Short mmCIF file of C-alpha atoms in Angstrom, two decimals:
data_model
loop_
_atom_site.label_atom_id
_atom_site.label_comp_id
_atom_site.label_asym_id
_atom_site.label_seq_id
_atom_site.Cartn_x
_atom_site.Cartn_y
_atom_site.Cartn_z
CA MET X 1361 0.16 0.03 0.08
CA ALA X 1362 2.75 2.43 0.85
CA ALA X 1363 3.86 1.87 -2.88
CA TRP X 1364 0.65 2.97 -3.96
CA LEU X 1365 0.64 6.06 -1.75
CA SER X 1366 3.97 7.12 -3.19
CA ARG X 1367 3.17 6.59 -6.83
CA GLY X 1368 -0.39 8.33 -6.47
CA ALA X 1369 -3.17 8.04 -8.83
CA PRO X 1370 -3.57 10.65 -11.46
CA SER X 1371 -7.45 10.68 -11.62
CA ALA X 1372 -7.88 10.15 -8.12
CA GLY X 1373 -8.91 14.03 -7.47
CA ILE X 1374 -11.14 13.78 -10.42
CA TYR X 1375 -13.41 11.54 -8.43
CA ALA X 1376 -12.53 12.11 -4.64
CA GLY X 1377 -13.46 15.94 -4.76
CA PRO X 1378 -16.96 15.32 -6.31
CA VAL X 1379 -17.97 12.40 -4.33
CA ALA X 1380 -16.95 13.90 -0.95
CA TRP X 1381 -19.24 16.91 -1.95
CA LEU X 1382 -21.92 14.57 -2.85
CA ILE X 1383 -21.80 12.85 0.50
CA ASP X 1384 -21.39 16.06 2.17
CA THR X 1385 -24.46 17.80 0.74
CA GLN X 1386 -26.57 14.61 1.11
CA PHE X 1387 -25.48 14.18 5.12
CA ASN X 1388 -26.09 17.97 5.65
CA TYR X 1389 -29.68 17.40 4.20
CA ALA X 1390 -30.47 14.43 6.08
CA ALA X 1391 -28.98 15.55 9.53
CA VAL X 1392 -30.95 18.83 9.73
CA PRO X 1393 -33.72 17.44 11.98
CA TRP X 1394 -31.43 15.51 14.11
CA VAL X 1395 -29.24 18.88 14.40
CA CYS X 1396 -32.01 20.77 15.20
CA ALA X 1397 -33.51 18.26 17.99
CA HIS X 1398 -30.10 18.03 19.65
CA GLN X 1399 -28.27 21.17 19.12
CA VAL X 1400 -25.04 19.55 18.12
CA PRO X 1401 -22.94 21.28 15.37
CA LEU X 1402 -22.31 18.23 13.57
CA ILE X 1403 -22.47 19.50 10.10
CA PRO X 1404 -19.18 21.56 10.43
CA LEU X 1405 -17.61 18.53 12.03
CA PHE X 1406 -18.47 16.18 9.05
CA ALA X 1407 -17.63 18.81 6.52
CA LEU X 1408 -13.95 18.89 7.71
CA VAL X 1409 -14.01 15.30 7.22
CA MET X 1410 -14.92 15.41 3.73
CA ALA X 1411 -12.61 18.22 3.02
CA ALA X 1412 -9.92 16.09 4.19
CA LEU X 1413 -11.15 13.16 1.72
CA SER X 1414 -11.06 15.71 -0.99
CA LEU X 1415 -7.77 16.86 0.04
CA PHE X 1416 -6.43 13.21 0.16
CA GLY X 1417 -7.82 12.83 -3.42
CA ALA X 1418 -5.74 16.03 -4.26
CA PHE X 1419 -2.49 14.63 -2.78
CA LEU X 1420 -3.12 11.39 -4.77
CA SER X 1421 -3.13 12.94 -7.72
CA TRP X 1422 -0.21 15.27 -6.98
CA ARG X 1423 1.83 12.10 -6.34
CA GLY X 1424 0.74 10.98 -9.75
CA TYR X 1425 2.08 14.28 -11.26
CA ALA X 1426 5.21 13.96 -9.55
CA THR X 1427 5.92 10.41 -10.63
CA ALA X 1428 4.71 10.80 -14.09
CA ALA X 1429 7.17 11.36 -16.83
CA PRO X 1430 7.07 14.66 -18.61
CA THR X 1431 7.46 12.96 -21.91
CA PRO X 1432 6.94 9.51 -22.74
CA ARG X 1433 9.86 7.08 -23.34
CA PRO X 1434 10.46 6.61 -27.06
CA ASP X 1435 10.09 2.98 -26.82
CA SER X 1436 6.78 2.82 -24.74
CA THR X 1437 3.39 2.26 -25.83
CA GLY X 1438 1.98 5.19 -23.59
CA ALA X 1439 2.65 7.81 -26.06
CA GLY X 1440 -0.66 10.21 -25.72
CA ARG X 1441 -1.53 9.07 -22.43
CA PRO X 1442 -2.32 12.46 -20.66
CA HIS X 1443 -1.01 11.38 -16.91
CA ARG X 1444 0.23 14.75 -16.06
CA PHE X 1445 -2.81 16.72 -17.30
CA MET X 1446 -5.12 14.24 -15.72
CA ALA X 1447 -3.15 14.90 -12.45
CA LEU X 1448 -3.42 18.62 -12.83
CA MET X 1449 -7.03 18.45 -13.39
CA GLY X 1450 -7.44 16.06 -10.43
CA ILE X 1451 -5.42 18.29 -8.54
CA ALA X 1452 -7.55 21.48 -9.25
CA ILE X 1453 -10.92 19.96 -9.18
CA SER X 1454 -10.47 18.42 -5.96
CA LEU X 1455 -9.18 21.71 -4.38
CA LEU X 1456 -12.06 23.49 -5.71
CA PHE X 1457 -14.58 21.26 -4.06
CA MET X 1458 -12.59 20.87 -0.82
CA VAL X 1459 -13.34 24.86 -0.79
CA VAL X 1460 -17.07 24.43 -1.71
CA ILE X 1461 -17.37 21.62 1.30
CA LEU X 1462 -15.50 24.10 3.71
CA LEU X 1463 -18.06 26.90 2.67
CA HIS X 1464 -20.97 24.39 3.24
CA GLY X 1465 -19.42 23.60 6.66
CA ALA X 1466 -19.08 27.32 7.60
CA ALA X 1467 -22.79 27.89 6.63
CA GLY X 1468 -23.21 25.18 9.46
CA LEU X 1469 -21.61 27.59 11.88
CA VAL X 1470 -23.96 30.23 11.16
CA PHE X 1471 -27.30 28.35 10.79
CA HIS X 1472 -28.30 25.83 13.71
CA GLY X 1473 -30.84 23.80 11.44
CA CYS X 1474 -34.21 25.13 13.29
CA GLU X 1475 -34.70 28.04 11.03
CA ARG X 1476 -37.82 28.12 9.14
#
């Protein structure tokens, strides 16, 4: 597993950020009745966990970017595989969704769930 973490995955951020945002958004809507009844600030805490998941996807994409060769070897069949471009897109997408998740979590600090 350590080799997988050191090698990274170029497209991990493309999937990790949006999936973390999807889970966070669904949890935010589902947890409102419970948060209103118990007055526990659960939404910002869950947002931090999902932001960390999105950041982990950006980390894996960054590792994929760092380990990918800038140009393919002349004798390889991987010519035309855009690993570095996919990794850069993964980093950008994952960081963008991390910011969105943190903004949703900040709204959980302002609104306590019982507004009507």
